[in-house]
Short mmCIF file of C-alpha atoms in Angstrom, two decimals:
data_model
loop_
_atom_site.label_atom_id
_atom_site.label_comp_id
_atom_site.label_asym_id
_atom_site.label_seq_id
_atom_site.Cartn_x
_atom_site.Cartn_y
_atom_site.Cartn_z
CA MET A 1 101.04 58.31 115.80
CA SER A 2 103.59 56.54 113.64
CA THR A 3 105.14 58.08 110.72
CA ALA A 4 106.08 54.84 109.25
CA ALA A 5 102.47 53.70 108.84
CA GLN A 6 101.96 55.59 105.63
CA ARG A 7 105.55 56.01 104.28
CA PRO A 8 106.23 53.98 101.21
CA LEU A 9 109.03 51.29 101.87
CA ASP A 10 111.31 52.76 99.10
CA ALA A 11 110.56 56.40 100.08
CA PRO A 12 113.31 58.73 101.02
CA ASP A 13 113.37 60.24 104.71
CA ILE A 14 111.95 63.42 103.22
CA PRO A 15 110.05 64.15 99.94
CA THR A 16 112.65 64.84 97.25
CA THR A 17 111.14 68.15 96.54
CA ILE A 18 111.75 69.70 99.87
CA ARG A 19 114.42 72.33 99.97
CA ARG A 20 116.91 73.46 102.60
CA HIS A 21 116.12 70.60 105.10
CA ASP A 22 119.35 70.78 107.02
CA GLU A 23 118.89 74.55 107.54
CA ALA A 24 115.36 74.03 108.67
CA VAL A 25 116.33 71.53 111.30
CA ARG A 26 119.04 73.78 112.63
CA ARG A 27 116.74 76.88 112.80
CA PHE A 28 113.28 75.24 113.87
CA GLY A 29 114.54 72.65 116.61
CA ASP A 30 111.64 70.93 117.97
CA LEU A 31 109.33 71.89 115.20
CA ALA A 32 111.17 70.41 112.35
CA ALA A 33 110.81 66.59 113.28
CA PRO A 34 107.08 66.58 113.45
CA TYR A 35 106.87 68.84 110.45
CA PHE A 36 108.86 66.73 108.13
CA ASP A 37 107.57 63.55 109.63
CA GLY A 38 104.19 64.84 109.07
CA MET A 39 104.84 64.96 105.39
CA TRP A 40 104.29 60.97 105.58
CA ILE A 41 101.20 61.28 107.58
CA GLY A 42 97.57 61.70 106.44
CA ASP A 43 94.71 61.68 108.98
CA PRO A 44 94.62 58.00 110.30
CA LEU A 45 90.88 58.45 111.76
CA ALA A 46 89.31 60.07 108.82
CA ASP A 47 91.31 57.92 106.54
CA ALA A 48 90.01 54.81 108.21
CA PHE A 49 86.55 55.73 107.86
CA VAL A 50 86.81 56.50 104.20
CA ALA A 51 88.37 53.04 103.74
CA ASP A 52 85.19 51.71 105.04
CA PHE A 53 83.22 53.20 101.94
CA ALA A 54 84.28 50.13 100.06
CA THR A 55 82.09 48.23 102.33
CA ILE A 56 79.25 50.64 103.33
CA GLY A 57 79.12 52.66 100.14
CA HIS A 58 80.12 56.28 99.58
CA GLY A 59 76.44 57.68 99.89
CA ARG A 60 75.64 55.81 102.98
CA GLY A 61 79.05 56.69 104.63
CA MET A 62 78.35 60.42 103.93
CA ARG A 63 74.80 60.24 105.43
CA MET A 64 75.94 58.44 108.35
CA LEU A 65 78.56 61.29 108.79
CA ARG A 66 76.09 64.11 108.51
CA GLN A 67 73.65 62.34 110.97
CA ALA A 68 76.70 61.98 113.39
CA CYS A 69 77.35 65.45 113.19
CA THR A 70 73.81 66.87 113.66
CA GLN A 71 72.36 64.14 115.91
CA GLY A 72 75.23 62.45 117.60
CA ILE A 73 76.89 59.00 116.93
CA ASP A 74 74.44 57.17 118.98
CA ALA A 75 71.62 58.18 116.42
CA VAL A 76 73.50 56.29 113.51
CA ASP A 77 72.19 52.93 112.66
CA ASP A 78 75.03 50.46 112.90
CA PRO A 79 77.95 52.88 112.34
CA PRO A 80 81.33 51.22 111.35
CA ASP A 81 84.04 51.28 114.14
CA SER A 82 85.99 53.75 112.41
CA LEU A 83 83.24 56.22 112.55
CA ARG A 84 82.84 55.68 116.26
CA ALA A 85 86.54 56.32 116.73
CA LEU A 86 86.48 59.50 114.79
CA PHE A 87 83.46 60.80 116.81
CA ALA A 88 85.22 59.74 120.06
CA GLU A 89 87.83 62.36 119.06
CA LEU A 90 85.47 64.92 117.80
CA ASP A 91 83.12 64.71 120.79
CA ASP A 92 85.93 65.19 123.29
CA VAL A 93 86.22 68.88 123.38
CA PRO A 94 89.84 69.97 124.55
CA ASP A 95 90.05 71.66 127.94
CA TRP A 96 91.69 74.64 126.20
CA VAL A 97 88.57 75.46 124.17
CA ASP A 98 86.44 78.43 125.62
CA PHE A 99 83.57 79.16 123.31
CA GLU A 100 82.68 82.33 125.52
CA VAL A 101 86.10 83.74 124.49
CA LEU A 102 85.48 82.67 120.82
CA ASN A 103 82.17 84.35 120.78
CA HIS A 104 83.32 87.59 122.55
CA GLY A 105 86.20 87.92 120.12
CA GLY A 106 84.12 87.19 116.90
CA ARG A 107 81.19 89.57 117.96
CA HIS A 108 82.14 92.41 115.89
CA ILE A 109 84.59 91.10 113.19
CA GLY A 110 81.93 91.24 110.58
CA ARG A 111 82.47 95.03 110.25
CA TYR A 112 85.30 94.24 107.94
CA THR A 113 83.39 91.91 105.70
CA ARG A 114 84.34 93.81 102.58
CA GLN A 115 87.89 93.68 103.28
CA ALA A 116 87.74 90.08 104.36
CA GLY A 117 86.46 88.90 100.89
CA ILE A 118 89.48 90.61 99.23
CA VAL A 119 91.88 89.07 101.63
CA LEU A 120 90.31 85.73 101.19
CA GLY A 121 90.97 85.58 97.67
CA ALA A 122 94.02 87.48 97.00
CA ALA A 123 95.87 86.38 100.27
CA SER A 124 94.70 83.25 101.89
CA LEU A 125 93.93 81.26 98.82
CA VAL A 126 96.72 82.56 96.57
CA SER A 127 99.38 82.18 99.27
CA GLY A 128 98.91 78.45 99.01
CA TYR A 129 99.70 78.20 95.45
CA ALA A 130 103.60 79.05 96.11
CA ASN A 131 104.14 75.27 96.84
CA SER A 132 103.89 72.80 93.88
CA ALA A 133 103.38 69.82 96.24
CA ALA A 134 100.71 71.16 98.51
CA SER A 135 98.67 72.60 95.57
CA ARG A 136 99.05 69.42 93.48
CA PRO A 137 95.82 67.91 94.64
CA LEU A 138 94.02 70.96 93.15
CA GLN A 139 95.74 70.18 89.83
CA LEU A 140 94.91 66.37 89.84
CA THR A 141 91.31 67.00 90.73
CA GLY A 142 90.84 69.82 88.34
CA ARG A 143 89.09 71.82 91.06
CA TYR A 144 90.54 75.14 90.69
CA VAL A 145 91.47 75.69 87.20
CA GLU A 146 88.10 74.61 85.94
CA SER A 147 86.01 76.36 88.62
CA ALA A 148 87.85 79.02 90.49
CA GLY A 149 84.60 80.96 91.31
CA ALA A 150 82.73 77.97 92.58
CA ARG A 151 85.53 76.74 94.87
CA THR A 152 86.14 80.20 96.27
CA ILE A 153 82.46 80.37 97.18
CA GLU A 154 82.47 76.96 98.70
CA VAL A 155 85.57 78.10 100.93
CA GLY A 156 83.51 81.21 101.71
CA SER A 157 80.51 79.15 102.94
CA TRP A 158 82.67 77.19 105.17
CA LEU A 159 84.35 80.29 106.58
CA VAL A 160 81.12 82.05 107.24
CA GLU A 161 79.76 79.15 109.49
CA VAL A 162 83.24 78.59 111.24
CA LEU A 163 83.29 82.33 112.16
CA ALA A 164 79.69 82.70 113.21
CA HIS A 165 78.46 83.02 116.85
CA ASP A 166 78.66 79.50 118.38
CA GLY A 167 79.88 78.49 114.95
CA LEU A 168 82.11 75.75 116.28
CA ARG A 169 79.63 74.29 118.93
CA ARG A 170 79.01 70.54 118.83
CA HIS A 171 75.93 70.61 116.59
CA SER A 172 76.53 73.82 114.79
CA PRO A 173 76.78 74.14 111.03
CA GLY A 174 80.34 75.21 111.27
CA PHE A 175 81.03 71.95 113.16
CA GLU A 176 79.53 69.81 110.44
CA LEU A 177 81.02 71.75 107.63
CA THR A 178 84.60 71.40 109.14
CA VAL A 179 84.00 67.72 109.65
CA ARG A 180 82.90 67.36 106.17
CA VAL A 181 85.99 69.30 105.06
CA ARG A 182 88.11 66.73 106.84
CA ILE A 183 86.37 63.88 105.16
CA ILE A 184 86.68 65.43 101.63
CA HIS A 185 90.42 65.71 102.41
CA ALA A 186 90.52 61.95 103.19
CA LEU A 187 88.64 60.97 100.01
CA VAL A 188 91.02 63.19 97.81
CA ARG A 189 93.98 61.60 99.79
CA GLN A 190 92.55 58.01 99.15
CA SER A 191 91.98 58.73 95.53
CA LEU A 192 95.42 60.32 94.99
CA VAL A 193 97.73 58.07 96.78
CA SER A 194 96.55 55.05 94.69
CA SER A 195 96.86 57.00 91.58
CA ASP A 196 99.72 56.55 89.09
CA GLU A 197 99.73 60.53 88.77
CA TRP A 198 100.76 60.93 92.57
CA ASP A 199 104.47 60.87 93.20
CA SER A 200 104.85 59.94 96.88
CA ALA A 201 108.53 60.01 96.84
CA ALA A 202 108.48 63.61 95.57
CA TRP A 203 105.48 64.88 97.34
CA GLY A 204 104.72 62.78 100.32
CA VAL A 205 101.39 61.89 101.46
CA PRO A 206 98.53 63.93 99.81
CA ILE A 207 97.16 66.75 102.01
CA CYS A 208 99.72 65.60 104.61
CA GLN A 209 99.95 66.72 108.18
CA ALA A 210 102.59 69.29 107.43
CA TYR A 211 100.72 71.07 104.75
CA LEU A 212 97.31 70.67 106.39
CA ALA A 213 98.86 72.57 109.67
CA TYR A 214 100.00 75.37 107.37
CA THR A 215 96.37 75.90 105.98
CA LEU A 216 95.73 77.47 109.59
CA VAL A 217 98.24 80.06 108.68
CA GLU A 218 96.63 80.74 105.40
CA PHE A 219 93.22 81.31 107.19
CA CYS A 220 94.43 82.98 110.29
CA LEU A 221 97.97 84.68 110.41
CA ILE A 222 98.05 85.62 106.70
CA PRO A 223 94.47 87.10 106.80
CA LEU A 224 95.11 89.08 109.95
CA ARG A 225 98.35 90.51 108.40
CA GLY A 226 96.39 91.34 105.09
CA MET A 227 93.56 92.87 107.11
CA ARG A 228 96.13 95.33 108.74
CA ALA A 229 97.50 95.91 105.25
CA VAL A 230 94.24 97.31 103.85
CA GLY A 231 93.42 99.32 106.83
CA ALA A 232 91.14 96.92 108.80
CA PRO A 233 92.87 95.86 111.88
CA PHE A 234 91.37 93.70 114.65
CA LEU A 235 91.34 94.68 118.25
CA PRO A 236 93.85 92.77 120.42
CA HIS A 237 91.20 90.67 122.00
CA GLU A 238 89.64 89.88 118.52
CA ALA A 239 93.04 88.74 117.25
CA ASP A 240 93.73 86.44 120.33
CA ALA A 241 90.27 84.85 119.91
CA TYR A 242 91.02 84.41 116.12
CA TYR A 243 94.04 82.43 116.92
CA ALA A 244 92.06 80.42 119.55
CA ARG A 245 89.24 79.75 117.10
CA TRP A 246 91.63 78.49 114.30
CA ARG A 247 93.46 76.14 116.76
CA TYR A 248 90.13 74.41 117.44
CA VAL A 249 89.28 74.29 113.70
CA GLY A 250 92.76 72.64 113.39
CA HIS A 251 91.75 70.10 116.05
CA LEU A 252 88.55 69.41 114.28
CA LEU A 253 90.38 68.93 110.91
CA GLY A 254 92.68 66.16 112.43
CA ILE A 255 95.92 68.12 112.80
CA SER A 256 98.29 66.23 115.19
CA PRO A 257 98.74 68.00 118.49
CA ASP A 258 102.60 68.47 117.87
CA LEU A 259 101.82 70.51 114.83
CA LEU A 260 98.75 72.57 115.94
CA PRO A 261 99.63 76.05 116.43
CA VAL A 262 98.64 77.54 119.61
CA ASP A 263 99.15 81.40 118.99
CA GLU A 264 100.65 83.79 116.70
CA ALA A 265 104.14 82.81 117.61
CA ASP A 266 103.42 79.22 116.79
CA GLN A 267 101.94 80.27 113.37
CA GLU A 268 104.86 82.51 112.52
CA ALA A 269 107.24 79.71 113.24
CA LEU A 270 105.16 77.24 111.02
CA GLU A 271 105.05 79.75 108.20
CA ALA A 272 108.67 80.21 108.29
CA ILE A 273 109.56 76.52 108.07
CA TYR A 274 107.21 76.08 105.30
CA LEU A 275 108.49 79.08 103.32
CA LEU A 276 112.15 78.02 103.82
CA SER A 277 111.59 74.29 102.89
CA ARG A 278 108.66 74.50 100.31
CA PRO A 279 108.99 72.86 96.88
CA VAL A 280 109.67 75.18 93.99
CA VAL A 281 106.86 77.08 92.16
CA ASP A 282 105.98 75.35 88.89
CA ASP A 283 103.75 76.18 85.88
CA PHE A 284 100.65 74.72 87.47
CA CYS A 285 100.99 77.19 90.42
CA ARG A 286 101.14 79.96 88.06
CA ASP A 287 98.08 78.59 86.29
CA LEU A 288 96.26 78.59 89.50
CA VAL A 289 96.96 82.13 90.13
CA GLY A 290 96.10 83.09 86.63
CA SER A 291 92.72 81.16 86.99
CA ILE A 292 91.53 82.69 90.20
CA ASN A 293 92.55 86.19 89.01
CA ALA A 294 90.82 85.92 85.76
CA GLU A 295 87.72 84.07 86.87
CA PHE A 296 87.06 85.59 90.18
CA LEU A 297 89.32 88.18 91.53
CA VAL A 298 89.43 90.65 88.68
CA PRO A 299 85.68 90.46 87.94
CA GLU A 300 85.03 91.12 91.48
CA ILE A 301 87.21 94.19 91.66
CA GLU A 302 85.38 95.21 88.34
CA GLU A 303 82.05 94.83 90.22
CA ILE A 304 82.97 97.61 92.65
CA LEU A 305 84.58 99.93 90.15
CA PRO A 306 82.81 102.37 87.70
CA ARG A 307 82.79 100.84 84.05
CA ALA A 308 85.21 103.47 82.92
CA LEU A 309 87.76 102.14 85.45
CA HIS A 310 87.45 98.50 84.70
CA ARG A 311 90.79 98.47 83.10
CA ALA A 312 92.30 99.19 86.41
CA ALA A 313 91.10 96.04 87.93
CA PRO A 314 94.08 93.73 86.94
CA PRO A 315 96.63 95.88 88.29
CA ILE A 316 94.67 96.39 91.52
CA VAL A 317 94.51 92.64 92.02
CA GLN A 318 98.26 92.38 91.24
CA ALA A 319 98.93 95.11 93.63
CA LEU A 320 97.13 93.31 96.42
CA GLU A 321 98.84 90.13 95.84
CA ARG A 322 102.22 91.80 95.87
CA ILE A 323 101.38 93.42 99.41
CA PHE A 324 100.07 90.19 100.69
CA LEU A 325 102.48 87.64 99.41
CA GLY A 326 105.57 89.83 99.18
CA ASP A 327 107.52 90.53 95.83
CA GLU A 328 109.67 87.23 96.04
CA ILE A 329 106.82 84.86 96.02
CA ALA A 330 104.73 87.23 93.67
CA ASP A 331 107.71 87.00 91.23
CA GLU A 332 107.80 83.18 91.44
CA LEU A 333 104.08 83.21 90.66
CA ALA A 334 104.61 85.48 87.71
CA VAL A 335 102.27 88.30 89.41
CA PRO A 336 103.29 91.53 87.40
CA ASP A 337 104.84 94.11 89.47
CA THR A 338 103.00 97.41 89.60
CA ARG A 339 103.57 100.83 91.29
CA LEU A 340 99.89 100.79 92.30
CA LYS A 341 101.06 98.61 95.33
CA HIS A 342 102.55 101.82 96.93
CA VAL A 343 99.31 103.63 96.60
CA ILE A 344 97.10 100.85 98.05
CA ARG A 345 99.81 100.57 100.94
CA PHE A 346 99.38 104.33 101.60
CA VAL A 347 95.64 103.94 101.40
CA GLY A 348 95.68 101.12 103.91
CA LEU A 349 97.74 103.11 106.35
CA VAL A 350 95.00 105.94 106.07
CA LEU A 351 92.21 103.58 106.48
CA GLY A 352 93.93 101.99 109.34
CA VAL A 353 94.06 105.21 111.35
CA VAL A 354 90.47 105.82 110.51
CA ASN A 355 89.28 102.47 111.47
CA ALA A 356 91.28 102.35 114.55
CA GLY A 357 89.67 105.69 115.63
CA LEU A 358 86.30 104.31 114.79
CA ASP A 359 87.04 101.13 116.99
CA ARG A 360 87.42 103.34 120.07
CA VAL A 361 83.65 104.35 119.76
CA PRO A 362 82.11 101.23 121.19
CA PHE A 363 78.66 101.94 119.93
CA SER A 364 80.22 101.98 116.28
CA LEU A 365 81.14 98.41 116.61
CA PRO A 366 77.51 96.56 116.33
CA VAL A 367 76.39 99.16 113.75
CA ARG A 368 79.34 98.45 111.53
CA ALA A 369 79.05 94.66 112.09
CA ALA A 370 75.43 94.77 111.10
CA LEU A 371 76.14 96.80 107.95
CA GLY A 372 78.86 94.11 107.15
CA GLU A 373 76.42 91.29 107.59
CA ARG A 374 73.96 92.93 105.44
CA TYR A 375 76.58 93.47 102.76
CA ARG A 376 77.59 89.69 103.16
CA VAL A 377 74.21 88.28 102.65
CA LYS A 378 73.67 90.46 99.62
CA GLN A 379 76.90 89.41 98.11
CA ASP A 380 76.29 85.73 98.80
CA VAL A 381 73.09 85.98 96.79
CA ARG A 382 74.85 87.80 94.04
CA LEU A 383 77.99 85.44 93.74
CA ARG A 384 75.89 82.30 93.86
CA SER A 385 73.63 83.64 91.13
CA ARG A 386 76.73 84.68 89.14
CA TYR A 387 78.51 81.43 89.38
CA GLY A 388 75.65 79.12 89.53
CA VAL A 389 76.35 77.74 93.03
CA GLN A 390 73.76 76.63 95.22
CA HIS A 391 75.57 74.04 97.23
CA ASP A 392 77.85 74.49 100.35
CA LEU A 393 80.70 72.00 99.84
CA VAL A 394 82.12 69.95 96.91
CA ASP A 395 80.78 66.83 98.31
CA ALA A 396 77.23 68.44 97.59
CA SER A 397 78.08 69.80 94.35
CA PRO A 398 76.49 68.82 90.94
CA GLU A 399 78.72 66.77 88.70
CA GLY A 400 81.28 68.86 86.79
CA ASP A 401 83.44 68.23 83.69
CA ARG A 402 85.35 65.74 85.56
CA PRO A 403 84.65 63.57 88.46
CA HIS A 404 85.76 64.53 92.00
CA PRO A 405 86.53 62.14 94.70
CA ALA A 406 84.35 63.72 97.22
CA ARG A 407 81.14 63.48 95.16
CA ASP A 408 79.05 60.14 95.46
CA PRO A 409 80.15 57.94 92.31
CA ALA A 410 76.59 56.66 92.25
#
């Protein structure tokens, strides 16, 4: 894969917003070169398919994509070569994928559905806001500040299918949604790279390989750490399967093999180089945190508190973010400090001991998982009603206050 293919001729070797590059090269050796080169690479296969929308049309292109996902590429009438090339990769399941391992490891993780929802919002999503270049596409598409609740539900819809039993098998809903996420990224990338608002020299390619690889950290390493912090630890085989699952998700999303993390150690290294070199936090990053807190996280915490304690919801959210992000990043994102974080840490330790004890009782696992699934279904109905969301991903959403590159302009 050539890094020169998408790098502007007048661009610097690395985006100008990158910090501590030389230190990163010294510390991370073989990872540094693909990581920084990856800032100039999007997704050649998906980008080529999206480029063909100019000929085949956006709507027809997305219909072809969905049909290829559900019925196979041979069922598509006269697909462009770019779509055939994309599915030649997608249909070639790597030798290292073991669906039985994924299913066994994911069988009972639904017992922590309540905790997972909190961690998704306050850890996975918020952690991505500590990088002004990686979060810039959200600013320029207006997707989060204007509709934090809807966007969070969309991410949750994808995760539910990805984590389901057989959720990543070839014709599963999780497979289709993941491929659509990949094409949504390509549509956003195409729109931004040609926009006067996008500063390639400063930020690299929109949704570049480096930051795309880091999203696996946001949805795997960080949630597992966050779940432990709130007293919901996975069993060792569940954690191993979780890393394996997200490795395959990364493959389906088009992450280059030299950046695709295999296990916990790889994800920790990716997190470390990302945090060391990330661009500074700016006011928009802080606006993103304020938006998801005010529009989604605080109201959701209020939902589980008695009305008399609703005033405690903001500091609870802030305490959770402090625990999940660490004080340094929380300070940068202007998350107020609160002594409540010490209380929540203590409660998390206690709950961790309790849940670890319950996990040693084998018959409790399916019972708790079933209760978690019942809660998830109920919450999904409530959230979709509350925020008026009936679609799965943004490409299927009704037109909002401003156009989005993933929606059919027709």
